[in-house]
Coordinates of N, CA and C in Angstrom, one line a residue:
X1 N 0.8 -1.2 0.0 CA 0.0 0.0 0.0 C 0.9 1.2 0.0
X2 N 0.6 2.1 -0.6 CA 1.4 3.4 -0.8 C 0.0 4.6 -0.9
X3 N 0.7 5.7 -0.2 CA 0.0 6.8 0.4 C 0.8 7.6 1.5
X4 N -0.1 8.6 2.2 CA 0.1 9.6 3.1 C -1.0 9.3 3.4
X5 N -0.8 9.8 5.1 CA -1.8 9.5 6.3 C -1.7 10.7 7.5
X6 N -3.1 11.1 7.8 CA -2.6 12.3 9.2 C -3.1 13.8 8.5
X7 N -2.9 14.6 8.7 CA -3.3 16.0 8.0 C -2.3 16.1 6.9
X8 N -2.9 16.9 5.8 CA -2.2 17.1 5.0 C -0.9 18.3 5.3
X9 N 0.3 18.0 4.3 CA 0.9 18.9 4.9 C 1.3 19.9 3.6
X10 N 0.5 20.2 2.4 CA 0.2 20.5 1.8 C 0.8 20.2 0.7
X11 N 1.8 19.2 0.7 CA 2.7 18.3 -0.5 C 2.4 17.8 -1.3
X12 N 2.6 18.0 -3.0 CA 1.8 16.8 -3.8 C 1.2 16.1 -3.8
X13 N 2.6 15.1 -2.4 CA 2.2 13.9 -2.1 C 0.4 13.4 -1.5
X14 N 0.5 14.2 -1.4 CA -0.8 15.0 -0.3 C -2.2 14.6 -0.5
X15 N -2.3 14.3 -2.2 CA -3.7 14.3 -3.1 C -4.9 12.8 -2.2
X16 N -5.8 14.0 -2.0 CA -7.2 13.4 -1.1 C -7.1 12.0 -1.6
X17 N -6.8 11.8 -3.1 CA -7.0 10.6 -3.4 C -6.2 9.5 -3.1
X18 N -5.1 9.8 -2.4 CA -3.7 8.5 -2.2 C -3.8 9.3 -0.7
X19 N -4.8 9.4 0.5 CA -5.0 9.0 1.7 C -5.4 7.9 2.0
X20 N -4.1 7.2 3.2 CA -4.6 6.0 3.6 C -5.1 6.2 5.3
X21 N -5.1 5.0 5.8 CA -5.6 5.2 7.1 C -4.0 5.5 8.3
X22 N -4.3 6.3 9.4 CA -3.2 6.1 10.0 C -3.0 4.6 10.5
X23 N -1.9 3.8 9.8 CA -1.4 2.7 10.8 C -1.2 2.8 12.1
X24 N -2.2 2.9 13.4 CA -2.3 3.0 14.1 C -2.0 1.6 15.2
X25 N -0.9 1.5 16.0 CA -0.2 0.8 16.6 C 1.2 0.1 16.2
X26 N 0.9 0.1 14.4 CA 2.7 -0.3 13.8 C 3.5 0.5 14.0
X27 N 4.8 -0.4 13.8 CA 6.0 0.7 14.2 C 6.1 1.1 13.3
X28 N 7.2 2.6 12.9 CA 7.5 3.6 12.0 C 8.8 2.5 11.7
X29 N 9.5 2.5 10.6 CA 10.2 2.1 9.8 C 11.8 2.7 10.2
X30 N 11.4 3.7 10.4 CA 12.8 4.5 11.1 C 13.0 4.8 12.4
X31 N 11.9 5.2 12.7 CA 12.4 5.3 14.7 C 12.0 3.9 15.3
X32 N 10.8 2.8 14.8 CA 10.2 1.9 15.7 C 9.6 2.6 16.7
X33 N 8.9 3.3 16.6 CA 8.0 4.2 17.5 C 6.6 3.5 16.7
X34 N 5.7 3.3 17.9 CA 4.4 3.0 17.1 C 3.6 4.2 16.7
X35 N 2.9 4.1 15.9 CA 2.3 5.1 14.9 C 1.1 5.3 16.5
X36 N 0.0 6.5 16.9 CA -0.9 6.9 17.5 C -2.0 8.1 16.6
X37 N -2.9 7.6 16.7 CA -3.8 8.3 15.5 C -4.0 10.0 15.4
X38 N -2.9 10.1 15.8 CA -2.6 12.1 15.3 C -1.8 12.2 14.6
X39 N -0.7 11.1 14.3 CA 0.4 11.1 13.4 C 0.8 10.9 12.0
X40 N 1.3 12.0 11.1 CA 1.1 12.1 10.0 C 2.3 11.3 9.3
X41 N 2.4 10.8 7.6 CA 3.3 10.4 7.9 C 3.3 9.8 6.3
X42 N 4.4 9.2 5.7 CA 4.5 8.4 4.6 C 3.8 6.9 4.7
X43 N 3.3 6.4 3.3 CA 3.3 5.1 3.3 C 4.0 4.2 2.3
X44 N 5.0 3.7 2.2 CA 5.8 3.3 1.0 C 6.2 2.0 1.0
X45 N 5.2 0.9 0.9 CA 5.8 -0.1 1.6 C 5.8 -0.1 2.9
X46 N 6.3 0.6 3.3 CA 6.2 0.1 5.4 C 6.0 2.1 5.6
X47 N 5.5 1.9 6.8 CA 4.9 3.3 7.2 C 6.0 4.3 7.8
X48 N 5.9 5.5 8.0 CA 7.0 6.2 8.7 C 6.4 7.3 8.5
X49 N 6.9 8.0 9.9 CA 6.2 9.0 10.8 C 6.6 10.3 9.4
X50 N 6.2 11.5 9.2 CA 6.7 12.5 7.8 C 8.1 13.0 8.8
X51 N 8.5 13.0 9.7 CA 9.7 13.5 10.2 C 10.3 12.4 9.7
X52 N 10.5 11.5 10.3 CA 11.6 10.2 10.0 C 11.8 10.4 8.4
X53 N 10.8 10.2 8.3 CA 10.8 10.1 6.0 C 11.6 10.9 5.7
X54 N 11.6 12.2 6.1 CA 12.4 13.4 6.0 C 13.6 12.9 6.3
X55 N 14.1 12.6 7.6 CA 15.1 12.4 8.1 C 16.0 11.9 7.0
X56 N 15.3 10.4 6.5 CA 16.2 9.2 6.4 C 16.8 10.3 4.6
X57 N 16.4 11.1 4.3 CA 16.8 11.5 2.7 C 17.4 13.3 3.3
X58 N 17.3 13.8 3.8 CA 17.9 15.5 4.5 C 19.4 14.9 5.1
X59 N 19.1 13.8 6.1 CA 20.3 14.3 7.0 C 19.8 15.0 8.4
X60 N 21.1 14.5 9.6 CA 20.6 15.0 10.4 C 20.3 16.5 10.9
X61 N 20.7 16.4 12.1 CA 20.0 18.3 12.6 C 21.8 18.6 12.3
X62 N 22.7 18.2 12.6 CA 24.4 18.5 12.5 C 24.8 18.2 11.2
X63 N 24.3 17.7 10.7 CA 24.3 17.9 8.7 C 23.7 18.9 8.3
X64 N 22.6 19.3 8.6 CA 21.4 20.2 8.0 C 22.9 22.0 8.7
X65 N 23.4 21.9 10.0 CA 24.2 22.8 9.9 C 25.6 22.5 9.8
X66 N 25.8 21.7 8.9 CA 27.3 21.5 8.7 C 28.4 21.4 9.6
X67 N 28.1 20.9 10.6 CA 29.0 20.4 11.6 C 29.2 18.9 12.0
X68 N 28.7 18.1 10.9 CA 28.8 16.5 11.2 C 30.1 16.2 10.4
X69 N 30.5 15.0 10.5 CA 32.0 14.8 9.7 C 32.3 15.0 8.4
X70 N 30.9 14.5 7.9 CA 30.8 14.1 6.5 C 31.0 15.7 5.6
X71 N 30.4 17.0 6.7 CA 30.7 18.5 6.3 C 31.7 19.1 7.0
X72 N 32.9 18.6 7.1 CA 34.0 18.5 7.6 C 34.1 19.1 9.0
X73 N 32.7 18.7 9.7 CA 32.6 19.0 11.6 C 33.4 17.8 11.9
X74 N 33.1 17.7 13.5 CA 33.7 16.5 14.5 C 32.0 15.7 15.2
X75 N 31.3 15.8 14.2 CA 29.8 15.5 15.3 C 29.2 14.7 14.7
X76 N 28.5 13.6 15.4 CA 27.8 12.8 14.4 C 26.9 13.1 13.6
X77 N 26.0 12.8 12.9 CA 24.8 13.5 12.2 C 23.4 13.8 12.9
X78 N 23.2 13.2 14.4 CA 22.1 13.4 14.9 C 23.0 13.8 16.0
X79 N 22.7 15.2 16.6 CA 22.9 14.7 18.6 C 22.7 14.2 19.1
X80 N 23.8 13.9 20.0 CA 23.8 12.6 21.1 C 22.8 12.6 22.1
X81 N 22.2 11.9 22.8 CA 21.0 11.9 23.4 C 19.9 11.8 23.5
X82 N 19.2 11.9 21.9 CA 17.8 12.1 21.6 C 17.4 10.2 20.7
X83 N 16.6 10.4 21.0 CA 16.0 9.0 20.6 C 15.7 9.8 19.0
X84 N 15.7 8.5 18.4 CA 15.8 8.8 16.4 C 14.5 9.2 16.5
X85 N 13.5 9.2 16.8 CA 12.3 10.2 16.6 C 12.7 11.8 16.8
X86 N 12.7 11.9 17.8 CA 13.3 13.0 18.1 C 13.9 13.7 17.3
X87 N 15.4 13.3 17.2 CA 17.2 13.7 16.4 C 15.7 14.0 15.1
X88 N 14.9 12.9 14.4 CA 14.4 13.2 12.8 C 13.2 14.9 13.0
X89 N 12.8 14.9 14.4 CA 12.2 15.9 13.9 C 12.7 17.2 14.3
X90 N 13.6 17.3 15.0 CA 15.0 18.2 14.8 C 15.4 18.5 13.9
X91 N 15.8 17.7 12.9 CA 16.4 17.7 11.8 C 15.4 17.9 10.9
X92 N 14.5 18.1 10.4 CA 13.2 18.1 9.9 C 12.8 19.9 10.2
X93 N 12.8 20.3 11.5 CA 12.6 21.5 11.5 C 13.5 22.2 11.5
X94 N 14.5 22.5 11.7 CA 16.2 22.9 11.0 C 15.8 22.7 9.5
X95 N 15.8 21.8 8.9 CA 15.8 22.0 7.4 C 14.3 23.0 6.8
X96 N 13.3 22.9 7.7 CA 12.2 23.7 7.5 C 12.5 24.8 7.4
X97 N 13.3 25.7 8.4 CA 13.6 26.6 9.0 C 15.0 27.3 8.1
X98 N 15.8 26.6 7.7 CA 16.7 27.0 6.4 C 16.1 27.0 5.1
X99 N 14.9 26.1 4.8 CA 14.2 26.5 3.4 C 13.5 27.5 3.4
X100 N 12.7 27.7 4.5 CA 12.0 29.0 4.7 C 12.8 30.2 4.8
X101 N 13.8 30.3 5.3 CA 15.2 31.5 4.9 C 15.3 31.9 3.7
X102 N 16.0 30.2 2.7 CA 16.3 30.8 1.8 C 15.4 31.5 0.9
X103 N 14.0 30.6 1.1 CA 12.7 31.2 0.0 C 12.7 32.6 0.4
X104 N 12.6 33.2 1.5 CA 12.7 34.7 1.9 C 13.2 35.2 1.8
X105 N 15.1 35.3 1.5 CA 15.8 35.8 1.6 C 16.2 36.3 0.0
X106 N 15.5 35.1 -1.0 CA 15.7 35.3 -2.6 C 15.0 36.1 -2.6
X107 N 13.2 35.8 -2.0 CA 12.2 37.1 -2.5 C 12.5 38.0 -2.2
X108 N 13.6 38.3 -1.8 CA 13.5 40.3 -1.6 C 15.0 40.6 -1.7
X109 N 15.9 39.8 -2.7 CA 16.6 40.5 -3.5 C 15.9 40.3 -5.0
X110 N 14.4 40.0 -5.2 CA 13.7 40.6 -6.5 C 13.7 41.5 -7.1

């Protein structure tokens, strides 16, 4: 089954017509966190929360600011501490939060 589930978050992906149900008590694919019927989220073959989905293709919150190794920092790609739900929706809104810059920062050298 393939779809999106949960409120729309106004994505393509989004169309009324490819709404499935929230998989409500499976685990997410990426954190193993069970799904609870407020949570929005990909369906692609196995389910995942829309943070995780993001996560697993962005990078973490220390990628997203160029301080993980692979962007020649000393830090892993999620901070240490946080459970992978978490680190994904950290990194999820970091990357929100830099796209919404750049889109505002082009429109007004217009």
């Amino acid at each position: 089954m393939r779809g999106w589930f949960g409120l729309s978050w106004g994505a393509p992906v989004c169309d009324p017509a490819d709404q499935v149900p929230v998989p409500v008590g499976e685990p997410c694919f990426w954190c193993g966190e069970a799904f609870v019927a407020r949570d929005e989220g990909i369906m692609s073959n196995v389910p995942m929360h829309l943070d995780c989905s993001m996560r697993s293709f962005i990078g973490g919150a220390n990628h997203i600011t160029g301080t993980c190794s692979c962007c020649g920092g000393d830090q892993p790609p999620d901070p240490p501490g946080l459970s992978k739900r978490e680190a994904a929706t950290l990194a999820h809104n970091q990357w929100r939060r830099r796209e919404w810059l750049r889109r505002h920062l082009r429109s007004e050298g217009d």
